[in-house]
Coordinates of C-alpha atoms and ligand atoms in Angstrom, one line a residue:
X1 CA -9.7 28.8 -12.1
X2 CA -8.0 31.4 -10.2
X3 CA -5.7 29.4 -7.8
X4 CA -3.2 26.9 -9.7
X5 CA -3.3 23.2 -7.9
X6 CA -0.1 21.9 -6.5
X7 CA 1.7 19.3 -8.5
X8 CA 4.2 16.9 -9.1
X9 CA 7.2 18.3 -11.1
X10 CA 8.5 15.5 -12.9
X11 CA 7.5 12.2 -14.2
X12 CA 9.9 10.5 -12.2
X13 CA 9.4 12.3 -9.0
X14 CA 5.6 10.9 -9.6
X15 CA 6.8 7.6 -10.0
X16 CA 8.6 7.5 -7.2
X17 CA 5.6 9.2 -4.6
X18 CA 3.3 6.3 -6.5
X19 CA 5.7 3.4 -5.6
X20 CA 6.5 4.9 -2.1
X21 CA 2.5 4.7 -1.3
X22 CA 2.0 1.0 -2.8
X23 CA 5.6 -0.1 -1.4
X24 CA 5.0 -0.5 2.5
X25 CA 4.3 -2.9 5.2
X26 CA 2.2 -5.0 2.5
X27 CA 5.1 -5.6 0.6
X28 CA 8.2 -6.3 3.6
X29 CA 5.6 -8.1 5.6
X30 CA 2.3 -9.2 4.1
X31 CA 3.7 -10.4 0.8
X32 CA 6.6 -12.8 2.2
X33 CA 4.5 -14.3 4.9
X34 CA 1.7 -15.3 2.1
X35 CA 4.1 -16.7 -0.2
X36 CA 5.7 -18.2 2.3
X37 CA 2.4 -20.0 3.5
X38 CA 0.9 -20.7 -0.3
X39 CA 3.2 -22.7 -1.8
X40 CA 6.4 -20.2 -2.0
X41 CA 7.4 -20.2 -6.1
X42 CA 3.7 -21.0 -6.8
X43 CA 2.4 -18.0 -4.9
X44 CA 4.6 -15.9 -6.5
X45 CA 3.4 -17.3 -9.8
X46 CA -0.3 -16.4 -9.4
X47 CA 0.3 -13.2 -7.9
X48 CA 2.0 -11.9 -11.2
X49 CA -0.7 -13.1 -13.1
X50 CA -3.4 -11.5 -11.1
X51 CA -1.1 -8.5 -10.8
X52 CA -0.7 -7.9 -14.3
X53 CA -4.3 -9.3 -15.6
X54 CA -6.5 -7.2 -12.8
X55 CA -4.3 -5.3 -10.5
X56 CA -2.3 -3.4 -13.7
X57 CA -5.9 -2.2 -15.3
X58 CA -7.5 -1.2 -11.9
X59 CA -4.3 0.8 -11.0
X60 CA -4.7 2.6 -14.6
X61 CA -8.0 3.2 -14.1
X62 CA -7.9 4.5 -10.5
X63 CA -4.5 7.1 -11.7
X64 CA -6.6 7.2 -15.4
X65 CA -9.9 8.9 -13.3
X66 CA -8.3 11.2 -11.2
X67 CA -5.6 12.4 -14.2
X68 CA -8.3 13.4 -16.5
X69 CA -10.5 15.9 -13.7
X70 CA -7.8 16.8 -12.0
X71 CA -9.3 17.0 -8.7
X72 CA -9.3 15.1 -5.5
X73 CA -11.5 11.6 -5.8
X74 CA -14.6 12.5 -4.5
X75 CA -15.0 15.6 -7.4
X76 CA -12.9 13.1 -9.8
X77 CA -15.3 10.3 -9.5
X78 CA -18.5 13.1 -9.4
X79 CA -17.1 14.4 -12.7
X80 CA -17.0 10.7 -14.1
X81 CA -20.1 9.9 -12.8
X82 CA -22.3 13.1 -14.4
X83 CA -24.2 11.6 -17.2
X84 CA -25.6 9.0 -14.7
X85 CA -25.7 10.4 -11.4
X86 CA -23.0 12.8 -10.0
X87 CA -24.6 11.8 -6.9
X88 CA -23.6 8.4 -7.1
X89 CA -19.9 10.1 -7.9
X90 CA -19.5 11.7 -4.7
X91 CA -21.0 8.7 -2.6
X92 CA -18.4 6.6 -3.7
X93 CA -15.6 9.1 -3.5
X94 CA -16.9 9.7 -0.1
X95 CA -16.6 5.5 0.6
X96 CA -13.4 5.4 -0.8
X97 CA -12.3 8.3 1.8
X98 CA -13.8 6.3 4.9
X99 CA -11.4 3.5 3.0
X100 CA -8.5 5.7 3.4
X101 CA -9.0 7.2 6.8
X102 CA -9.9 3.3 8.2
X103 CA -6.4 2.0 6.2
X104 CA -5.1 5.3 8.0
X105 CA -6.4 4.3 11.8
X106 CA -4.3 0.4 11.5
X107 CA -1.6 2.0 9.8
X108 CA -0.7 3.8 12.3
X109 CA -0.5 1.4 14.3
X110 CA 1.6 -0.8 13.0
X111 CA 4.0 1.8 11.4
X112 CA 4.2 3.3 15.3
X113 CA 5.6 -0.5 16.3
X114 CA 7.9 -0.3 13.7
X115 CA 8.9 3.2 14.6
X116 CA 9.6 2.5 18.2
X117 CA 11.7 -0.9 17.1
X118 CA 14.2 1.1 15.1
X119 CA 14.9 3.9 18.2
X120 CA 15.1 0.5 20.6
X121 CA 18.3 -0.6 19.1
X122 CA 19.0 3.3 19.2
X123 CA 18.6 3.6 22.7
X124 CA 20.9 0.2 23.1
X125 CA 23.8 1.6 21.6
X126 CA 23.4 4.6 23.6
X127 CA 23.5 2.6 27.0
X128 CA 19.8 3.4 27.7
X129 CA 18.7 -0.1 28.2
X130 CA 16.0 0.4 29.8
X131 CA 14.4 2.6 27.4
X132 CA 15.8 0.3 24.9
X133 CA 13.3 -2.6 26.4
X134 CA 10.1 -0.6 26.7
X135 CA 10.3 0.5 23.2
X136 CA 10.6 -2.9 21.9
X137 CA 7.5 -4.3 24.3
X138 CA 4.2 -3.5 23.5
X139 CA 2.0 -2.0 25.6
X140 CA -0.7 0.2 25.3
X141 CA 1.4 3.1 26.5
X142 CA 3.9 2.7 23.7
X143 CA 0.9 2.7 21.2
X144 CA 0.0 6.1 22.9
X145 CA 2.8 7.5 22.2
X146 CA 3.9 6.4 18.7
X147 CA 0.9 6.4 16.9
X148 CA 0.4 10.2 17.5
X149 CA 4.1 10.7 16.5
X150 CA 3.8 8.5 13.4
X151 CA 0.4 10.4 12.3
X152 CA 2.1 14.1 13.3
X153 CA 5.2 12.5 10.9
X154 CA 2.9 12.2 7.7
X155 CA 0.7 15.8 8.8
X156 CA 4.4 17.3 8.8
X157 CA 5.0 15.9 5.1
X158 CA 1.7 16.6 3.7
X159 CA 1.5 19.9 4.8
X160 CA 4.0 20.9 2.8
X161 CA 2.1 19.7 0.0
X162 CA 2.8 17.9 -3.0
X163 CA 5.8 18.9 -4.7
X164 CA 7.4 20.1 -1.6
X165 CA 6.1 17.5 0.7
X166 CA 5.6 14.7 -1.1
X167 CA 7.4 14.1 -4.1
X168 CA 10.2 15.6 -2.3
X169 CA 10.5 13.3 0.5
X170 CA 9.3 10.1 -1.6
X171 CA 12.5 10.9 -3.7
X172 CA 14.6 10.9 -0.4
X173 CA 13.3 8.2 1.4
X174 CA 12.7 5.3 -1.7
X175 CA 16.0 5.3 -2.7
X176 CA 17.7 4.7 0.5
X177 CA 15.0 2.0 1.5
X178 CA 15.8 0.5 -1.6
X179 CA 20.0 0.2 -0.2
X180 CA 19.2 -0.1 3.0
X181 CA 16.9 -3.8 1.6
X182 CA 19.4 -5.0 -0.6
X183 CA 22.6 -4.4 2.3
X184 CA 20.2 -6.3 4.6
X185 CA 19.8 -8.6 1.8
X186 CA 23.5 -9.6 1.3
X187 CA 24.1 -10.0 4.9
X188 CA 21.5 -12.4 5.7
X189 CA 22.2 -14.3 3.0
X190 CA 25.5 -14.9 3.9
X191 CA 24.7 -16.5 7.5
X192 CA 24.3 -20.2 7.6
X193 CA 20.8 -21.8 7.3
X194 CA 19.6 -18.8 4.8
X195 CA 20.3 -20.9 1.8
X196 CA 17.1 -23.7 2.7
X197 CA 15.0 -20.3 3.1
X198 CA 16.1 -19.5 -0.8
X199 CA 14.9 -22.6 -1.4
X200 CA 11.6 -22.7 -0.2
X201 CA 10.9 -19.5 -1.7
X202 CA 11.8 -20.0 -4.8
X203 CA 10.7 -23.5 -5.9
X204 CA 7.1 -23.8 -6.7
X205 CA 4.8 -26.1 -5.2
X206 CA 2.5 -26.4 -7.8
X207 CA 0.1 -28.6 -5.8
X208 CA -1.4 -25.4 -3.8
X209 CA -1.8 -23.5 -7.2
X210 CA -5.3 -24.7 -8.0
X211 CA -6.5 -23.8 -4.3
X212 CA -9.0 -20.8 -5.1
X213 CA -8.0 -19.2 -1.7
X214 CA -4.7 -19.0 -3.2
X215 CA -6.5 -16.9 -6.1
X216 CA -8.0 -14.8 -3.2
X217 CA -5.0 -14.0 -1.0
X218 CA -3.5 -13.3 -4.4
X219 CA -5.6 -10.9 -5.6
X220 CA -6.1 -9.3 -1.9
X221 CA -2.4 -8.9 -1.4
X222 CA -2.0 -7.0 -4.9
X223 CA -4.7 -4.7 -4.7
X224 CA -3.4 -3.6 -1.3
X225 CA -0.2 -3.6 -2.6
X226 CA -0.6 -1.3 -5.3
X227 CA -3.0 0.9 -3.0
X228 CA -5.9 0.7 -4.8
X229 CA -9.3 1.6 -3.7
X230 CA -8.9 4.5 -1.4
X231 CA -7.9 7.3 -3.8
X232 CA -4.6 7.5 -2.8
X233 CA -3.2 6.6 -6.7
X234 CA -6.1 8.8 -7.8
X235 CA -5.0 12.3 -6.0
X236 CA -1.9 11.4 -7.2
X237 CA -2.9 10.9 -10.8
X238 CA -4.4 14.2 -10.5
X239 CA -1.4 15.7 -9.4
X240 CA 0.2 14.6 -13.1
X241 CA 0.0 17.1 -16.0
X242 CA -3.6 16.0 -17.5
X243 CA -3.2 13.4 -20.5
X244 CA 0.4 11.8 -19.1
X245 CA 1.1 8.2 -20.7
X246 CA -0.7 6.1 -17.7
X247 CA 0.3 3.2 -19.3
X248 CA 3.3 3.4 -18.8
X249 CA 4.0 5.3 -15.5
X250 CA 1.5 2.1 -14.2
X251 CA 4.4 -0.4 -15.5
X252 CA 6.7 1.9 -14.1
X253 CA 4.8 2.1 -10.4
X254 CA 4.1 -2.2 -10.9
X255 CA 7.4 -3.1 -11.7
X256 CA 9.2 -1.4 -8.9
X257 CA 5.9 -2.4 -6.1
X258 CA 6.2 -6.6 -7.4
X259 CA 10.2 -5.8 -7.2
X260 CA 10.4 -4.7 -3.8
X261 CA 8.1 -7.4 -2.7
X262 CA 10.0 -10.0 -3.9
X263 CA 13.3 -8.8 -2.3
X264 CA 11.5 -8.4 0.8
X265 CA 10.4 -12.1 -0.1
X266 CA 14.4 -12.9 -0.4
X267 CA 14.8 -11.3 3.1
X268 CA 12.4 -12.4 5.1
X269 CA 11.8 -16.1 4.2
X270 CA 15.9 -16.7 4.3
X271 CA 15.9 -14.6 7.4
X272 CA 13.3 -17.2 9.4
X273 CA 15.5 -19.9 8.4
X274 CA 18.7 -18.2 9.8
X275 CA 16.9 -17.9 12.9
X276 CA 15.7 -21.7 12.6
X277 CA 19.6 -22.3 12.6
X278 CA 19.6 -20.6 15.6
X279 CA 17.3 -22.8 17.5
X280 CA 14.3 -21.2 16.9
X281 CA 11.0 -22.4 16.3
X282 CA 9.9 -20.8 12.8
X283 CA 7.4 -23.3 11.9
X284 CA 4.2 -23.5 13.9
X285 CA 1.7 -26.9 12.9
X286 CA 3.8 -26.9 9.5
X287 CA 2.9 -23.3 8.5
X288 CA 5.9 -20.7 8.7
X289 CA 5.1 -17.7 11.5
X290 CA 3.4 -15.0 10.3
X291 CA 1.5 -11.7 11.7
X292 CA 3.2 -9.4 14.5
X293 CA 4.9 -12.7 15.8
X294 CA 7.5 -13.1 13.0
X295 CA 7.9 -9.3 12.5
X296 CA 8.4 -8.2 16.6
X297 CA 9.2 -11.7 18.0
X298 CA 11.1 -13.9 16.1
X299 CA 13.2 -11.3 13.7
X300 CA 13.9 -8.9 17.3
X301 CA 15.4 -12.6 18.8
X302 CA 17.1 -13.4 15.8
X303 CA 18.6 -9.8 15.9
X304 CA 19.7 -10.1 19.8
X305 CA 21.6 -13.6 19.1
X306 CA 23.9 -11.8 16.4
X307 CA 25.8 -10.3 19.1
X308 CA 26.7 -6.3 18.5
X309 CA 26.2 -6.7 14.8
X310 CA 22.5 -7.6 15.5
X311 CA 21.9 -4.0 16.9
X312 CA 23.0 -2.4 13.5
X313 CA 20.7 -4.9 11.4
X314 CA 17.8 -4.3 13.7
X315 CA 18.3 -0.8 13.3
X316 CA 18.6 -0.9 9.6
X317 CA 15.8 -3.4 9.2
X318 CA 13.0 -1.1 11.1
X319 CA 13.9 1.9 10.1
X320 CA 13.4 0.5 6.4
X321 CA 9.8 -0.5 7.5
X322 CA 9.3 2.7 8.7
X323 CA 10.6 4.8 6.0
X324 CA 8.1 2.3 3.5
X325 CA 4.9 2.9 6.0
X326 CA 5.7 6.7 6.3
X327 CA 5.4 6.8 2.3
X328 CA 2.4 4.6 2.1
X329 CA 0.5 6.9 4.6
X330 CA 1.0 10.3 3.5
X331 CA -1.0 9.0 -0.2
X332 CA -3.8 8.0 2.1
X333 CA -3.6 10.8 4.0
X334 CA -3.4 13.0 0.5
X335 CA -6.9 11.9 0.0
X336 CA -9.3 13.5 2.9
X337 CA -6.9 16.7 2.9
X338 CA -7.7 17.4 -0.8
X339 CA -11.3 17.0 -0.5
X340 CA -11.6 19.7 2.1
X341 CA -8.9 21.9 0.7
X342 CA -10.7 21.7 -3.0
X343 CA -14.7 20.9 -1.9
X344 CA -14.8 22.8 1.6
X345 CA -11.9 25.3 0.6
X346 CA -10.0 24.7 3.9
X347 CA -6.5 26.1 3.7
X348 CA -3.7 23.1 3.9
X349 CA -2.5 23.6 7.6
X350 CA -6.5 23.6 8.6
X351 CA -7.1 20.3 6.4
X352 CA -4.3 18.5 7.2
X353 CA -5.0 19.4 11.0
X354 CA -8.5 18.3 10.6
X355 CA -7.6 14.7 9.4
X356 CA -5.1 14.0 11.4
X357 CA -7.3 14.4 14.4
X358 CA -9.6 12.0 13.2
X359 CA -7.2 9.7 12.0
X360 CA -6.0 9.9 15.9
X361 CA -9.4 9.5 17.1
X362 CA -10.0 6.1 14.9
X363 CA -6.4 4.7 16.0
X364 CA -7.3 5.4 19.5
X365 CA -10.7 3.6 18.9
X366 CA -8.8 0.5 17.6
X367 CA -5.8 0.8 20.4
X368 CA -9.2 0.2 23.5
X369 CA -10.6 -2.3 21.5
X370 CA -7.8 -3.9 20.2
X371 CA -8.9 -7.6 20.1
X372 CA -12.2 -6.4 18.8
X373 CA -11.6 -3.9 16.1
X374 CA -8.1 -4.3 15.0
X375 CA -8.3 -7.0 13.2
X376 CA -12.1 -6.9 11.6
X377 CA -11.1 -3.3 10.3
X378 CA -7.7 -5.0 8.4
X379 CA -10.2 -7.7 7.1
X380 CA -12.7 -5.1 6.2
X381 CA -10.7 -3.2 4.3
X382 CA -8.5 -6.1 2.7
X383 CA -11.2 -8.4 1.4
X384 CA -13.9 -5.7 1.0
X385 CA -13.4 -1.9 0.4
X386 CA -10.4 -2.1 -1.7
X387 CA -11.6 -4.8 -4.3
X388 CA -15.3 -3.3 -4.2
X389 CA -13.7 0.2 -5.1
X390 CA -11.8 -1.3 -7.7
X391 CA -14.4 -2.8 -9.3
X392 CA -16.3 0.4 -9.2
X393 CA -13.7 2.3 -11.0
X394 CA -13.9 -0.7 -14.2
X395 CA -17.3 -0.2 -14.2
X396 CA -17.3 3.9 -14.3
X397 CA -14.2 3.5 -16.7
X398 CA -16.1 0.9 -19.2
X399 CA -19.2 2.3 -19.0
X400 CA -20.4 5.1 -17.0
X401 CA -17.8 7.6 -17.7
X402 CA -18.7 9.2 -21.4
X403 CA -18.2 13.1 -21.9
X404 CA -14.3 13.5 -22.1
X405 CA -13.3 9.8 -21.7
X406 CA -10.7 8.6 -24.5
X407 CA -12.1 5.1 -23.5
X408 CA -15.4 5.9 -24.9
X409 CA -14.6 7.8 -27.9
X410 CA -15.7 6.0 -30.8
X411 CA -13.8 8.4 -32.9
X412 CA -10.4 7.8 -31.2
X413 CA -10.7 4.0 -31.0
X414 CA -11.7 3.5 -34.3
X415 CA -8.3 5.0 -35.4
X416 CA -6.2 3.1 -32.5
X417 CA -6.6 -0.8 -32.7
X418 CA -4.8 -0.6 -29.4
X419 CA -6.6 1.7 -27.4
X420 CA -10.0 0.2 -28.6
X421 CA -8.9 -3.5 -27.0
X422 CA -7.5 -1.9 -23.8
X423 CA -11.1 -0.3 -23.2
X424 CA -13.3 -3.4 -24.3
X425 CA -10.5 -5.4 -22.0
X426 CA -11.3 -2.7 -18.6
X427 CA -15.2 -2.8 -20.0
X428 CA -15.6 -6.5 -19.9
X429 CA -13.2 -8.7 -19.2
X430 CA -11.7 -7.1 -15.9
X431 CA -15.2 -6.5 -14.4
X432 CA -16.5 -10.4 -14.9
X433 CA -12.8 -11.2 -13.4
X434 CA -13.2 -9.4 -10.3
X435 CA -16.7 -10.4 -9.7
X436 CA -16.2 -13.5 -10.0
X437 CA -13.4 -13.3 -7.1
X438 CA -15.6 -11.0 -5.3
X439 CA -17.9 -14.0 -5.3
X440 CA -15.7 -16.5 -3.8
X441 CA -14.5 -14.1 -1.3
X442 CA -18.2 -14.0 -0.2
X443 CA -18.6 -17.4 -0.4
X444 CA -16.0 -17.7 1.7
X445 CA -16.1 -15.7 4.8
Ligands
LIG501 N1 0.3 -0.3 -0.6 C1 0.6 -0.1 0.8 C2 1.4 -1.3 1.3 O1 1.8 -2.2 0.6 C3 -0.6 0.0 1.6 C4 -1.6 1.0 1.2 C5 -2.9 0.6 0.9 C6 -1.3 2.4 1.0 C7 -3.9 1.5 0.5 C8 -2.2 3.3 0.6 C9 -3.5 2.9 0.3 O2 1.7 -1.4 2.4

């Protein structure tokens, strides 16, 4: 090959782009909420099971396939694919690219929100309070405006490419989210009421635990979590010095994604119980707010009855979600722009330009049909795409992949005990497992 890829120059710097792409709005927002609503401890409970027993191997696989060709996902599934059908290969490396650019088009969205919360409290302490309101109102002007910035953000990183772009500014911006959540942590935990909130989250009601939509919301929660099923973990993979220890970088990436969710857990949850203590409503028909209300309602009102304080904590608090959705976008992002810079030999600037527009063009889509589209393409993507894809990669791991796969070297397993039970686990066991949630998913939509 005459033009060396781009890659990720150390192990950590990889570990830290992984984690910034699985730790976003799925794990501040999303993952609270649900454990909040499914039996707090209990929740919590399942979801490290199903994280470790399916969500673990499917991340290993996903990083596993794209480390070994060392291309983007559409030629890293094709290459996987060969024996059977490369055509097959590139189909679903082209499905899990829709999957990224539709997880791209809500995105957006939602990280745009979050962007123009942190300026509002901006604007406030600059005496602009009029500014200061608009940006913290919706309104379909304010999506025009800062879902374009938040997409030009992530073009701007990813154009730089991966060790200058990427694993450069995933090594700036997760460690300061990571103070910036546990400052917010110790101050909200300190203000009266936050203690019942502990609590809740943290004492199991086992009595939900057998609930199969539990299982579900589980399993959905951690797949999206850990971004799999769009390629995003793939690229990266690829971006790794072929043969790396997945193993362990996927303990690595795991550990600090079901970390962060859980301190987010420790925020949030106490958080709507501060602002319980405050007189407001948190609980609505004996379910704990969710969705956009608790996120740019009730925390924004909670924020404005701390007095001048409440400015810097509002401040703090979405600029952390938008530091954690900035991160998770540019992997997604990663995905379309390395397919047209490797298949259609695009240069960066032209590829990144190219995606971004239609990443603009679906977010508009979903900003004029809001109560239409917005949600079906979150459901979509949640409950379908992402667990479909990862069943597809056990199933081309276990047994379609053959020429070059460790997994299927008969040779190689027959000298590692090991190794020969992790592949009969992805071949067999992890399949049945997610089939059989897949089913229930089905069964109930
Ligand atoms: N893992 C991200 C989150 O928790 C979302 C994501 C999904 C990112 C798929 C990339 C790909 O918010």
């Amino acid at each position: 090959m005459s033009v060396t890829r781009d890659s990720f120059h150390s192990r950590i710097g990889f570990v830290l782009a992984a984690a910034g792409s699985a730790i976003g709005l799925g794990n501040v927002w999303g993952f609270p909420t649900q454990a909040a609503n499914n039996g707090g401890g209990a929740f919590v409970f399942v979801y490290l099971i199903v994280t470790v027993l399916l969500a673990f191997p499917a991340l290993f696989a996903e990083i596993y396939l794209g480390n070994q060709a060392q291309k983007n996902p559409v030629g890293a599934l094709e290459d996987a694919c060969q024996d059977v059908s490369k055509r097959l290969g590139r189909y679903a490396g082209l499905f899990g690219l829709l999957g990224a650019i539709l997880m791209l088009s809500f995105y957006s969205i939602v990280a745009g929100w979050m962007l123009s919360h942190a300026l509002s409290p901006l604007m406030a302490l600059l005496g602009f309070d009029s500014a200061a309101t608009w940006l913290a109102d919706s309104s379909v002007a304010r999506n025009l405006a800062f879902t374009p910035i938040f997409i030009v953000l992530s073009a701007l990183i990813i154009n730089r490419g991966v060790h200058s772009g990427i694993e450069r500014w995933s090594s700036r911006l997760m460690p300061v989210l990571f103070v910036l959540l546990i400052g917010l942590i110790i101050y909200i935990l300190q203000q009266p009421g936050a203690s019942e909130g502990v609590a809740m989250y943290l004492t199991p009601d086992f009595s939900q635990i057998s609930d199969p939509k539990l299982i579900i919301s589980a399993m959905g929660q951690a797949f999206f979590s850990l971004s799999i099923g769009v390629g995003g973990m793939m690229v990266y993979g690829s971006y790794m010095k072929k043969d790396a220890d997945i193993g362990k970088l996927v303990i690595s990436i795991g550990a600090l994604d079901t970390l962060i969710a859980f301190l987010a857990g420790l925020l949030i949850i106490p958080t709507l119980f501060v602002a319980q203590h405050m007189g407001q409503q948190v609980f609505i028909d004996g379910q704990l707010i969710g969705g956009p209300q608790l996120i740019f309602s009730t925390l924004p009102a909670l924020f404005d009855s701390m007095g001048d304080i409440g400015i810097y904590v509002s401040l703090v608090f979405f600029t952390l979600m938008s530091m954690a959705a900035l991160t998770s976008t540019i992997s997604s992002t990663e995905v379309p722009v390395a397919y047209l810079v490797e298949d259609k030999k695009y240069s960066r600037f032209k590829s990144t330009f190219i995606v971004s527009l239609v990443v603009l063009a679906a977010s508009m889509t979903l900003v004029f049909n809001f109560d239409s589209l917005f949600g079906a393409v979150i459901n979509w993507v949640n409950s379908f795409q992402l667990p479909i894809m990862g069943l597809f990669y056990f199933i081309v791991v276990g047994w379609i992949y053959k020429r070059g796969n460790q997994l299927a070297d008969k040779a190689l397993l027959a000298q590692k005990p090991w190794l020969k039970l992790w592949a009969n686990y992805l071949r067999f066991v992890c399949p049945l497992l997610l089939t059989t949630v897949f089913i229930n998913v089905i069964s109930n939509m």
